[in-house]
XYZ file of N, CA and C in Angstrom:
429
model
N 269.123 71.611 24.205
C 268.898 71.948 22.877
C 267.703 72.242 22.788
N 267.277 73.641 22.649
C 266.039 73.516 22.132
C 265.495 73.668 21.432
N 264.548 73.413 20.614
C 263.411 73.076 18.904
C 263.323 74.733 18.465
N 263.608 74.950 17.604
C 263.052 76.560 17.099
C 262.070 76.252 16.117
N 261.075 76.689 15.868
C 259.887 76.515 15.142
C 259.629 78.191 14.414
N 259.082 78.278 13.481
C 258.884 79.635 12.880
C 257.831 80.498 13.988
N 257.203 79.770 14.674
C 256.367 80.551 15.979
C 256.971 80.964 17.210
N 258.695 80.986 16.983
C 259.159 80.961 18.148
C 259.565 82.317 18.385
N 259.301 83.249 17.451
C 259.694 84.545 17.307
C 258.947 85.297 18.127
N 259.760 85.962 19.188
C 259.359 87.538 20.178
C 258.345 88.236 19.766
N 258.050 88.490 18.452
C 256.956 89.338 17.697
C 255.672 88.484 17.375
N 255.894 87.602 17.631
C 254.404 86.539 17.108
C 253.927 86.082 18.368
N 252.812 86.656 19.062
C 252.191 86.440 20.097
C 250.876 86.222 20.404
N 250.948 84.733 20.847
C 249.703 83.850 20.728
C 249.332 83.399 19.896
N 250.642 82.435 19.423
C 250.320 81.795 17.731
C 250.598 80.437 18.159
N 250.632 79.883 19.526
C 250.922 78.744 19.889
C 250.093 77.798 19.786
N 248.879 77.911 19.596
C 247.490 77.199 19.339
C 247.837 76.969 17.414
N 248.268 77.697 16.534
C 248.711 77.909 15.412
C 249.511 76.665 15.178
N 250.841 76.751 16.063
C 251.699 75.848 16.036
C 251.517 74.184 16.429
N 250.592 74.143 16.823
C 250.145 72.728 17.820
C 248.955 72.090 16.564
N 248.154 73.172 16.080
C 247.467 72.789 14.870
C 248.141 72.086 13.806
N 249.300 72.824 12.885
C 249.928 72.759 12.026
C 251.086 71.042 12.615
N 251.260 70.806 13.713
C 251.857 69.365 13.821
C 251.071 68.499 13.713
N 249.405 68.915 14.277
C 248.541 67.936 14.219
C 247.901 67.547 12.676
N 248.208 68.355 11.852
C 247.966 68.628 10.486
C 248.946 67.845 9.824
N 250.196 67.505 9.933
C 251.712 66.867 9.300
C 251.468 65.514 10.078
N 250.826 65.481 11.161
C 250.729 63.581 11.326
C 249.848 62.903 10.446
N 248.642 63.921 10.298
C 247.348 63.003 9.877
C 247.211 63.004 8.428
N 248.236 62.739 7.739
C 247.565 63.008 6.762
C 247.744 61.543 5.640
N 246.680 60.715 5.877
C 246.162 60.104 5.271
C 245.380 60.154 3.922
N 245.308 59.587 2.943
C 244.906 60.053 1.407
C 243.611 59.657 1.361
N 243.000 59.055 2.232
C 241.636 58.516 2.254
C 240.711 59.368 2.885
N 239.527 59.515 2.448
C 239.229 59.531 0.835
C 239.645 60.633 0.266
N 239.809 60.758 -1.355
C 240.876 61.426 -2.004
C 239.738 62.849 -2.228
N 239.915 63.694 -2.029
C 239.201 65.570 -2.094
C 239.505 66.454 -2.821
N 238.981 67.203 -3.509
C 239.150 68.493 -4.259
C 239.077 69.624 -3.361
N 239.443 70.753 -3.353
C 239.198 72.125 -2.937
C 238.679 73.162 -3.409
N 237.522 73.797 -4.083
C 237.734 74.996 -5.293
C 236.884 76.228 -4.514
N 237.704 76.766 -5.554
C 237.038 78.447 -5.468
C 235.975 78.848 -6.173
N 234.774 78.994 -5.791
C 233.776 79.439 -6.393
C 233.718 80.934 -6.925
N 233.320 81.287 -8.161
C 233.459 83.049 -8.378
C 232.118 83.487 -7.262
N 232.003 84.608 -7.354
C 231.208 85.317 -6.493
C 230.064 85.567 -7.648
N 229.086 85.462 -6.504
C 227.821 85.348 -7.707
C 227.130 86.535 -7.915
N 225.765 86.539 -9.052
C 225.913 87.707 -9.399
C 225.138 88.883 -8.357
N 224.489 88.204 -7.202
C 223.944 89.290 -6.284
C 224.978 90.167 -6.088
N 225.923 90.015 -6.040
C 227.701 91.177 -5.755
C 228.082 90.704 -4.640
N 227.458 89.560 -3.746
C 228.169 89.595 -2.597
C 229.734 88.986 -2.835
N 230.426 89.936 -1.448
C 232.078 89.622 -2.053
C 232.494 88.389 -0.509
N 231.776 87.668 -0.278
C 232.094 86.666 0.409
C 232.623 85.307 -0.652
N 234.065 85.212 0.122
C 234.858 84.388 -0.550
C 234.318 82.610 -0.292
N 233.801 82.287 -1.455
C 233.447 80.751 -1.387
C 234.047 79.844 -1.731
N 233.883 78.933 -0.682
C 235.051 77.296 -1.220
C 234.380 76.073 -1.220
N 234.379 75.139 -2.059
C 233.537 74.105 -1.958
C 234.896 72.743 -1.571
N 234.600 72.161 -0.729
C 235.472 70.926 -0.486
C 234.722 69.250 -1.158
N 235.131 68.941 -1.789
C 234.426 67.567 -2.600
C 235.100 66.326 -2.083
N 234.261 65.467 -1.601
C 235.194 64.370 -1.099
C 234.395 63.017 -2.326
N 235.410 62.094 -2.427
C 235.062 61.058 -3.200
C 234.486 59.895 -2.293
N 233.449 59.847 -1.773
C 232.712 58.671 -1.045
C 231.558 57.861 -1.413
N 232.080 57.262 -2.776
C 231.227 56.049 -3.226
C 231.284 55.453 -2.068
N 229.604 54.796 -2.422
C 228.986 53.558 -1.303
C 228.753 53.973 -0.059
N 228.792 54.940 0.202
C 228.594 55.821 1.265
C 226.871 56.352 1.232
N 226.092 56.158 2.201
C 224.722 57.139 2.179
C 224.974 57.904 3.301
N 223.652 58.740 2.771
C 223.959 59.937 3.566
C 224.008 59.821 5.424
N 223.282 58.208 5.709
C 222.872 58.020 7.393
C 224.438 57.327 7.452
N 225.405 57.211 6.643
C 227.165 56.761 6.625
C 227.492 57.799 7.155
N 227.264 59.166 6.792
C 228.463 60.345 6.680
C 227.780 61.106 8.266
N 228.773 62.335 8.444
C 228.846 63.203 9.457
C 229.312 64.017 9.259
N 229.058 65.502 9.096
C 229.841 66.774 8.788
C 229.635 67.432 9.991
N 230.462 67.876 10.613
C 230.457 68.317 11.803
C 231.188 69.985 11.714
N 231.396 70.619 12.959
C 232.555 71.572 13.146
C 232.302 71.844 14.553
N 234.145 71.580 14.834
C 234.226 71.394 16.361
C 235.575 72.455 16.480
N 235.181 73.699 16.908
C 235.970 74.793 17.010
C 236.063 75.183 15.625
N 237.493 75.560 15.438
C 237.895 75.709 14.174
C 238.289 74.728 13.534
N 237.449 73.559 13.453
C 237.686 72.524 12.560
C 236.158 71.802 11.973
N 236.876 71.860 10.550
C 235.408 70.984 9.513
C 236.287 69.559 10.158
N 234.861 68.418 10.455
C 235.264 67.012 10.643
C 234.574 66.347 10.021
N 234.947 65.567 8.917
C 233.859 64.869 8.301
C 234.262 63.391 8.709
N 233.081 62.701 8.671
C 233.168 61.383 9.167
C 232.576 60.033 8.498
N 233.121 59.402 7.787
C 232.339 57.938 7.406
C 232.645 56.860 7.906
N 231.541 56.393 8.251
C 231.452 54.678 8.824
C 230.425 53.950 7.818
N 230.679 53.071 7.346
C 229.886 52.183 6.920
C 229.627 50.870 7.442
N 228.209 50.510 7.229
C 227.988 48.975 7.948
C 228.180 47.831 7.378
N 229.086 46.703 7.765
C 229.257 45.318 6.833
C 227.763 45.071 6.468
N 227.294 44.892 5.416
C 226.233 44.068 5.182
C 226.147 42.697 4.960
N 225.307 42.023 6.147
C 225.206 40.596 6.284
C 224.877 40.157 5.060
N 225.073 38.610 4.998
C 224.741 37.431 4.332
C 225.342 37.521 2.865
N 226.473 38.405 2.296
C 227.179 38.443 1.457
C 228.281 37.759 1.327
N 228.966 36.933 0.524
C 230.051 35.848 0.688
C 230.836 36.729 -0.605
N 231.695 37.427 -0.364
C 232.748 38.115 -1.550
C 233.493 37.076 -2.165
N 233.623 36.908 -3.322
C 234.864 36.271 -3.920
C 236.239 36.830 -3.832
N 236.013 38.187 -4.347
C 237.368 39.072 -4.175
C 236.520 40.631 -4.034
N 237.355 40.990 -2.834
C 236.596 42.311 -2.152
C 237.512 43.408 -2.635
N 237.208 43.894 -3.744
C 238.437 45.405 -3.929
C 237.695 46.368 -3.493
N 236.611 46.391 -3.011
C 235.890 47.860 -2.701
C 236.013 47.908 -1.034
N 236.992 48.656 -0.633
C 236.917 48.393 1.108
C 235.948 49.594 1.773
N 235.178 48.551 2.658
C 234.013 49.135 3.364
C 234.558 49.853 4.828
N 235.586 51.139 4.854
C 236.338 51.312 5.728
C 235.514 52.811 6.456
N 235.732 52.863 7.751
C 235.603 54.042 8.127
C 236.621 54.853 7.915
N 236.292 56.494 7.794
C 237.734 57.523 7.585
C 237.056 58.664 8.787
N 238.085 59.429 8.664
C 237.866 60.586 9.376
C 238.652 61.940 8.625
N 238.024 63.169 8.019
C 238.858 63.971 7.380
C 238.770 65.466 8.234
N 239.794 65.710 8.498
C 239.599 67.228 8.849
C 240.259 68.349 8.487
N 240.011 69.255 8.604
C 239.903 70.153 7.814
C 240.156 71.734 8.563
N 241.467 72.206 9.340
C 241.273 73.427 9.700
C 240.845 74.809 9.087
N 239.667 75.524 9.710
C 239.235 76.736 9.389
C 239.702 77.797 9.749
N 239.779 78.789 8.878
C 240.333 80.075 9.174
C 239.438 80.800 10.142
N 239.567 81.845 11.059
C 238.494 82.570 11.756
C 237.674 83.301 10.706
N 235.695 82.756 10.917
C 235.309 83.602 10.199
C 234.942 82.661 9.666
N 235.168 81.302 9.243
C 234.591 80.712 8.015
C 233.656 79.770 8.628
N 232.566 79.653 7.572
C 231.022 79.354 8.001
C 230.481 78.105 6.906
N 230.181 77.115 7.527
C 229.706 75.754 6.666
C 228.417 76.185 6.283
N 228.175 76.388 5.141
C 226.587 76.637 4.792
C 225.793 75.563 4.030
N 226.219 74.507 3.641
C 225.833 73.509 3.301
C 226.566 72.375 2.799
N 226.381 70.400 3.313
C 226.225 69.873 2.566
C 225.777 68.946 1.868
N 226.344 68.180 0.216
C 225.152 67.600 -0.503
C 226.068 66.510 -0.838
N 224.971 65.287 -0.976
C 225.702 64.033 -1.342
C 225.571 63.973 -2.829
N 225.883 63.907 -3.980
C 225.400 63.656 -5.455
C 226.834 62.794 -6.003
N 225.922 61.571 -6.342
C 226.709 60.275 -7.379
C 227.844 60.562 -6.696
N 227.997 59.949 -5.608
C 229.193 59.239 -4.741
C 230.132 60.055 -4.404
N 229.556 61.758 -4.541
C 230.536 62.924 -3.876
C 229.649 63.495 -3.327
N 230.439 63.804 -1.879
C 230.218 64.693 -0.954
C 230.578 66.037 -0.973
N 229.800 67.055 -1.652
C 230.452 68.789 -1.566
C 229.737 69.674 -0.136
N 231.301 70.311 0.461
C 230.613 70.951 1.654
C 230.685 72.462 1.035
N 230.093 73.311 1.137
C 230.180 74.963 0.813
C 230.875 75.269 2.284
N 231.762 76.187 1.977
C 232.073 77.338 2.860
C 232.031 78.514 2.584
N 232.000 79.629 3.445
C 232.008 81.206 2.977
C 232.720 81.707 3.952
N 233.042 82.545 3.568
C 233.951 83.480 4.619
C 233.683 85.007 4.573
N 232.625 85.562 5.113
C 232.441 86.925 4.923
C 233.517 87.858 5.044
N 233.196 89.100 4.501
C 234.351 90.008 4.640
C 234.314 90.529 5.831
N 235.558 90.588 6.535
C 235.240 91.304 8.097
C 235.609 92.569 7.709
N 234.541 93.077 8.799
C 234.651 94.598 9.149
C 236.236 95.328 9.435
N 236.373 96.159 8.838
C 237.896 96.888 9.161
C 237.642 97.336 10.398
N 238.372 96.778 11.685
C 238.262 97.683 13.207
C 239.729 98.385 13.267
N 239.601 99.635 13.753
C 240.677 100.623 14.753
C 240.159 100.945 15.539
N 241.165 100.429 16.618
C 240.443 100.677 17.800
C 242.109 101.771 18.639
N 241.433 102.646 19.053
C 242.594 103.399 19.536
C 242.525 103.172 21.056
N 243.750 102.694 21.318
C 244.206 102.419 22.921
C 244.687 104.213 23.656
N 243.939 104.082 24.734
C 244.334 105.377 25.388
C 245.579 105.177 26.624
N 246.475 106.247 26.678
C 247.714 106.058 27.212
C 247.321 106.463 28.689
N 247.498 105.961 29.657
C 247.476 107.000 30.652
C 248.778 106.972 31.297
N 248.529 108.324 31.761
C 249.914 109.050 32.603
C 249.947 108.794 34.042
N 250.920 108.329 34.775
C 250.835 108.567 36.316
C 251.574 109.274 36.748
N 251.598 110.296 37.525
C 252.327 111.232 38.568
C 253.077 110.744 39.462
């Protein structure tokens, strides 16, 4: 018995990597750290690029503890805090744990900046408007 997937249609060619990406996302849905994704309106300069901002709540992390990278078509944000030596906690409600949060980026998405302010890490992305291409394929005739 074979498993039917949305991408098993013979009309969808080359989408096998998309299917694997969706499966990976479904498996890794941890809720820490919380985040927002917002669309930012077009600037007054008239640029038509779609702009997005991902904001993660990373209270207690310094910029040295955070790493923002792009790997192929993924935005990867990692945080790793070092334990403070010499502290004795009577209660520890603020965890010093590491995290890795991944976002799959569409083709053409670019990370433009990352900023840490007041315990919030903001990562800005743009997707420039792609140029419309029409390519004519010549048909060869063999005798």
